[in-house]
Coordinates of C-alpha atoms and ligand atoms in Angstrom, one line a residue:
X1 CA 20.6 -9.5 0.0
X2 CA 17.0 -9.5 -0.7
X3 CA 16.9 -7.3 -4.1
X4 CA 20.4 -7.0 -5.5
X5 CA 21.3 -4.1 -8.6
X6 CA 19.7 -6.7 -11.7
X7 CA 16.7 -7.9 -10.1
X8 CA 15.9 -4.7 -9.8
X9 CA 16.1 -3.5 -13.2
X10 CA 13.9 -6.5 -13.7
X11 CA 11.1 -5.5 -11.5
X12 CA 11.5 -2.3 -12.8
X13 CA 11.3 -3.2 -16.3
X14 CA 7.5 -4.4 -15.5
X15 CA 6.4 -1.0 -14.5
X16 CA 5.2 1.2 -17.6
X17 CA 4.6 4.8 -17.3
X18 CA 3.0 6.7 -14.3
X19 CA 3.1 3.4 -12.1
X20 CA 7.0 2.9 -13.4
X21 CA 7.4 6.8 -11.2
X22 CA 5.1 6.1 -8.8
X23 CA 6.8 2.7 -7.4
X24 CA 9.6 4.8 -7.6
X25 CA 8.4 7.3 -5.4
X26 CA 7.1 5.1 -3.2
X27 CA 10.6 2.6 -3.1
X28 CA 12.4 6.6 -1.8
X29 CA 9.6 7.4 0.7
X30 CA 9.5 3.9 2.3
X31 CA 13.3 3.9 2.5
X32 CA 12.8 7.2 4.1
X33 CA 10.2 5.9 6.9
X34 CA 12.1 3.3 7.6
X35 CA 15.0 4.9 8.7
X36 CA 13.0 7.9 10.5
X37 CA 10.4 4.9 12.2
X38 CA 13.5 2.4 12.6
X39 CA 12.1 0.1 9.8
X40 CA 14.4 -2.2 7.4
X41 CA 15.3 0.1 4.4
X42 CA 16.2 -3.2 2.1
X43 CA 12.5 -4.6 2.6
X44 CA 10.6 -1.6 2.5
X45 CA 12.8 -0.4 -0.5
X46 CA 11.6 -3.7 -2.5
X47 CA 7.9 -3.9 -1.0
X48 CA 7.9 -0.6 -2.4
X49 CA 9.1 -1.3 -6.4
X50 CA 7.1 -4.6 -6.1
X51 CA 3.8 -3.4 -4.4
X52 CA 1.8 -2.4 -7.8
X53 CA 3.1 -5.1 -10.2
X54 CA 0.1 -6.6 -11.1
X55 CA -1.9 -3.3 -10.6
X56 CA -2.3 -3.0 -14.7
X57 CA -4.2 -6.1 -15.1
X58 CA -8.1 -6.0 -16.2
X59 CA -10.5 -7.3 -13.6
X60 CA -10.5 -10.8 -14.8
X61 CA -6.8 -10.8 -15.2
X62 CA -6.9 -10.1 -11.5
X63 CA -9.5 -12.9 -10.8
X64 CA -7.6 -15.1 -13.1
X65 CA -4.4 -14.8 -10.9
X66 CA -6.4 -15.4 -7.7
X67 CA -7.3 -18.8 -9.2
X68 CA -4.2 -19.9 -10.0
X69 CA -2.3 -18.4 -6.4
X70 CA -5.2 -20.0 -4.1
X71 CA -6.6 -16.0 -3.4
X72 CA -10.0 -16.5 -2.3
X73 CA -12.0 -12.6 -3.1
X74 CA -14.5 -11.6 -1.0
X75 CA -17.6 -10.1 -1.6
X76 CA -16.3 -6.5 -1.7
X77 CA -13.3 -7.6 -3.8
X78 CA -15.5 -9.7 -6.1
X79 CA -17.1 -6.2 -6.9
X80 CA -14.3 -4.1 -6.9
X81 CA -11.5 -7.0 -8.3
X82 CA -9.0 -4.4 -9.2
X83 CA -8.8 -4.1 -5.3
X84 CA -7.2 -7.3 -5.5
X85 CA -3.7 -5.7 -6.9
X86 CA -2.2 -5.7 -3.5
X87 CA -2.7 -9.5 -2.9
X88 CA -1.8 -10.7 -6.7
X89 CA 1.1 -8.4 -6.3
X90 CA 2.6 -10.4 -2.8
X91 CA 2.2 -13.5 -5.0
X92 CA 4.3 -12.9 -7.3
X93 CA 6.6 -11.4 -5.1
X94 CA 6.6 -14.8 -3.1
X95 CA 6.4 -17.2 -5.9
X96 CA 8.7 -15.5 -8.5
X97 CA 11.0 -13.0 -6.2
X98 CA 11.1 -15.5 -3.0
X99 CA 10.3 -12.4 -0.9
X100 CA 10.1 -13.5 2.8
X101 CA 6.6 -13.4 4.3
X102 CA 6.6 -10.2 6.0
X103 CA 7.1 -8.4 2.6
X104 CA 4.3 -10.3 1.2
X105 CA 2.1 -9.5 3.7
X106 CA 2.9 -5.8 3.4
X107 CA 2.6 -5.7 -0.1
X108 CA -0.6 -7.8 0.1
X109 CA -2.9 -4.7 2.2
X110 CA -1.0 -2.1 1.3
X111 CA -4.6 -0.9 -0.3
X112 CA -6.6 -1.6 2.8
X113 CA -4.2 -1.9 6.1
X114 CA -5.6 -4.3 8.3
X115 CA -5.9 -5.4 12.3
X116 CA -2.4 -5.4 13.7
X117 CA -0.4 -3.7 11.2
X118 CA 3.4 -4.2 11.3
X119 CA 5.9 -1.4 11.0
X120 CA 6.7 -1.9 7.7
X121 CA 2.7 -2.6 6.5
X122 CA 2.7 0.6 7.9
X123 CA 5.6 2.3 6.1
X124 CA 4.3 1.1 2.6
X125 CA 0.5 2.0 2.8
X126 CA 2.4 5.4 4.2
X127 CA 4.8 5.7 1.7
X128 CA 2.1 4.5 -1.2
X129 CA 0.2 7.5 -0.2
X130 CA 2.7 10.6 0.5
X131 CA 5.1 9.6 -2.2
X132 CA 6.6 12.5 -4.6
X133 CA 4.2 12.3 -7.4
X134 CA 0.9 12.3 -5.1
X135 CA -0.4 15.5 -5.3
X136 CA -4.6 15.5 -3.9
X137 CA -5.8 17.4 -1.9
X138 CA -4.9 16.7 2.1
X139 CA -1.2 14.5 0.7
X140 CA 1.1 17.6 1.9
X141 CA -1.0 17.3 5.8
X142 CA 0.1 13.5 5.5
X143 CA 3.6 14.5 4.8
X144 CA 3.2 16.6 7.3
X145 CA 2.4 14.5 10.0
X146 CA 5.0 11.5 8.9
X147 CA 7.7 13.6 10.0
X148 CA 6.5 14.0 13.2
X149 CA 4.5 10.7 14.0
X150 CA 3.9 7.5 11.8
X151 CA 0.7 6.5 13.5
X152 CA -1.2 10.1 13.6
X153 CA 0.2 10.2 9.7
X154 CA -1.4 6.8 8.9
X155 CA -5.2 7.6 10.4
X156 CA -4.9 10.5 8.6
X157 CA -4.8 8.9 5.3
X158 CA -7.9 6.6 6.5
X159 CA -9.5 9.4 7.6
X160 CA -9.4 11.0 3.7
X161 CA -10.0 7.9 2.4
X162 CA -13.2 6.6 4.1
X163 CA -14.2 9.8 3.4
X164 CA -13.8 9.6 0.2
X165 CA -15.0 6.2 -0.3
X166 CA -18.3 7.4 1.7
X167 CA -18.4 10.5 -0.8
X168 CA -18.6 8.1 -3.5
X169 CA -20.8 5.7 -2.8
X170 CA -18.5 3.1 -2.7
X171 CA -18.1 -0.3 -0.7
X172 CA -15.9 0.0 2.7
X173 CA -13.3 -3.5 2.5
X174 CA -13.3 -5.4 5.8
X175 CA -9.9 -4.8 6.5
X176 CA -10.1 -1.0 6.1
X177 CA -12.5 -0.9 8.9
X178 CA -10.6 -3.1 11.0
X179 CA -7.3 -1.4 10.1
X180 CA -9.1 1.9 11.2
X181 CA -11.0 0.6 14.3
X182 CA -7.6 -0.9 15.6
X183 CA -5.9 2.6 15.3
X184 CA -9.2 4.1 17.0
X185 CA -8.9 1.4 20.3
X186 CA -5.3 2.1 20.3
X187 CA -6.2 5.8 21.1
X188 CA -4.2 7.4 17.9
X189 CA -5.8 10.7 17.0
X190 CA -4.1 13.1 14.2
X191 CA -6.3 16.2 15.0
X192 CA -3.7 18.3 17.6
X193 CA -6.4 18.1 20.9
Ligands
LIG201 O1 -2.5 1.3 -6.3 P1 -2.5 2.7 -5.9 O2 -3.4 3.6 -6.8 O3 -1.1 3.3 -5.9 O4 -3.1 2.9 -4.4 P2 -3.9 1.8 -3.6 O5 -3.4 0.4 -3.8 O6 -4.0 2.3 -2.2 O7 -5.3 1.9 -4.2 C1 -6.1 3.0 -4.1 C2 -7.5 2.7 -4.5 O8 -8.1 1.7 -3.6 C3 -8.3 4.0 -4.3 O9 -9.1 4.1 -5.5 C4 -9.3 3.7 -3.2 C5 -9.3 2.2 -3.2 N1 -9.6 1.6 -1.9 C6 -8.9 1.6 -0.8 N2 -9.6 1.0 0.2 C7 -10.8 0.7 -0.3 C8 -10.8 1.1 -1.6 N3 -11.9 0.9 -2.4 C9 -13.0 0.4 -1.9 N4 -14.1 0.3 -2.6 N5 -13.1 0.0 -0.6 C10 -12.0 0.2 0.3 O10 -12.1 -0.2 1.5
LIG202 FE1 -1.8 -0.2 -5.1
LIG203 FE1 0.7 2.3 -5.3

């Protein structure tokens, strides 16, 4: 068992308010890809309390924890280090939950995706996006389209985002491109041709 009943209530006990709900949320709606996209429920069910652990810390708190795990930022996350949650996050699930790699490395770009995402890096940044307590504007066209296909659902939400990101003026990560352009090359589309 990868989680059992008190480790849990231990992760849990980490989480304080809206994020407390909001792993929550996202710990039922992985579970839920999983078994719709064939997934493992028990990982994506733990990626999903542990995926925003470290997401309260202060900038240098975040920097702080990238010295001390070997996380090298780059120059996007050295700007934005609170984008740097995901990767802090999948070290402490690895170093103090012994969570096996593929976990880690969900938890790790949940915020960005990346080249060659696996099913369940797929069902978290899914889940971490359509969960119950999401509500802006385009979230019920992502939940939507995760009943129906987990791909078209998942360049949907990069579709909002980059938009979004553009809209503000904001610096594009490396790895949200490359998750994006990989989906592109694949020939995913969510628009109904
Ligand atoms: O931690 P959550 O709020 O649950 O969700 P998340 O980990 O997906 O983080 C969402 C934030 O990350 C949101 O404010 C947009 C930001 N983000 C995602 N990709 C990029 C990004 N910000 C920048 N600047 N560049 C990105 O490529
Ligand atoms: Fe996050
Ligand atoms: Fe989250």
């Amino acid at each position: 068992m990868l989680c059992n009943e008190e480790m849990r209530k231990g992760i849990l006990s980490r989480l304080k308010g809206y994020r407390y709900q909001h792993s929550l949320g996202v710990e039922r709606a992985a579970v839920w890809l999983a078994g719709k996209y064939g997934g493992d429920p028990e990982k994506a069910a733990v990626a999903g309390i542990l995926h925003d652990i470290t997401k309260h810390l202060s900038p240098q708190e975040q920097l702080n924890l990238c010295e001390k795990y070997g996380i090298i930022p780059c120059t996007v996350e050295k700007s934005e280090p609170k984008m740097l949650h995901g990767k802090t996050a999948a070290a402490i699930a690895r170093e103090e939950y012994g969570m096996p790699e593929d976990v880690c490395t969900a938890i790790a770009c949940h915020t960005t995706g990346r080249h060659g995402m696996t099913l369940l890096d797929k069902i978290l940044y899914l889940a971490d996006y359509i969960e119950e307590t999401r509500d802006f504007p385009g979230v019920e066209k992502a939940r939507e389209l995760a009943k129906v296909d987990i791909d078209r659902a998942l360049l949907y939400c990069y579709d909002q985002t980059l938009t979004e990101l553009v809209a503000r003026g904001k610096l594009i990560h490396s790895d949200t491109i490359a998750a994006y352009n990989d989906m592109i090359r694949q020939g995913v589309r969510w628009r109904d041709e």
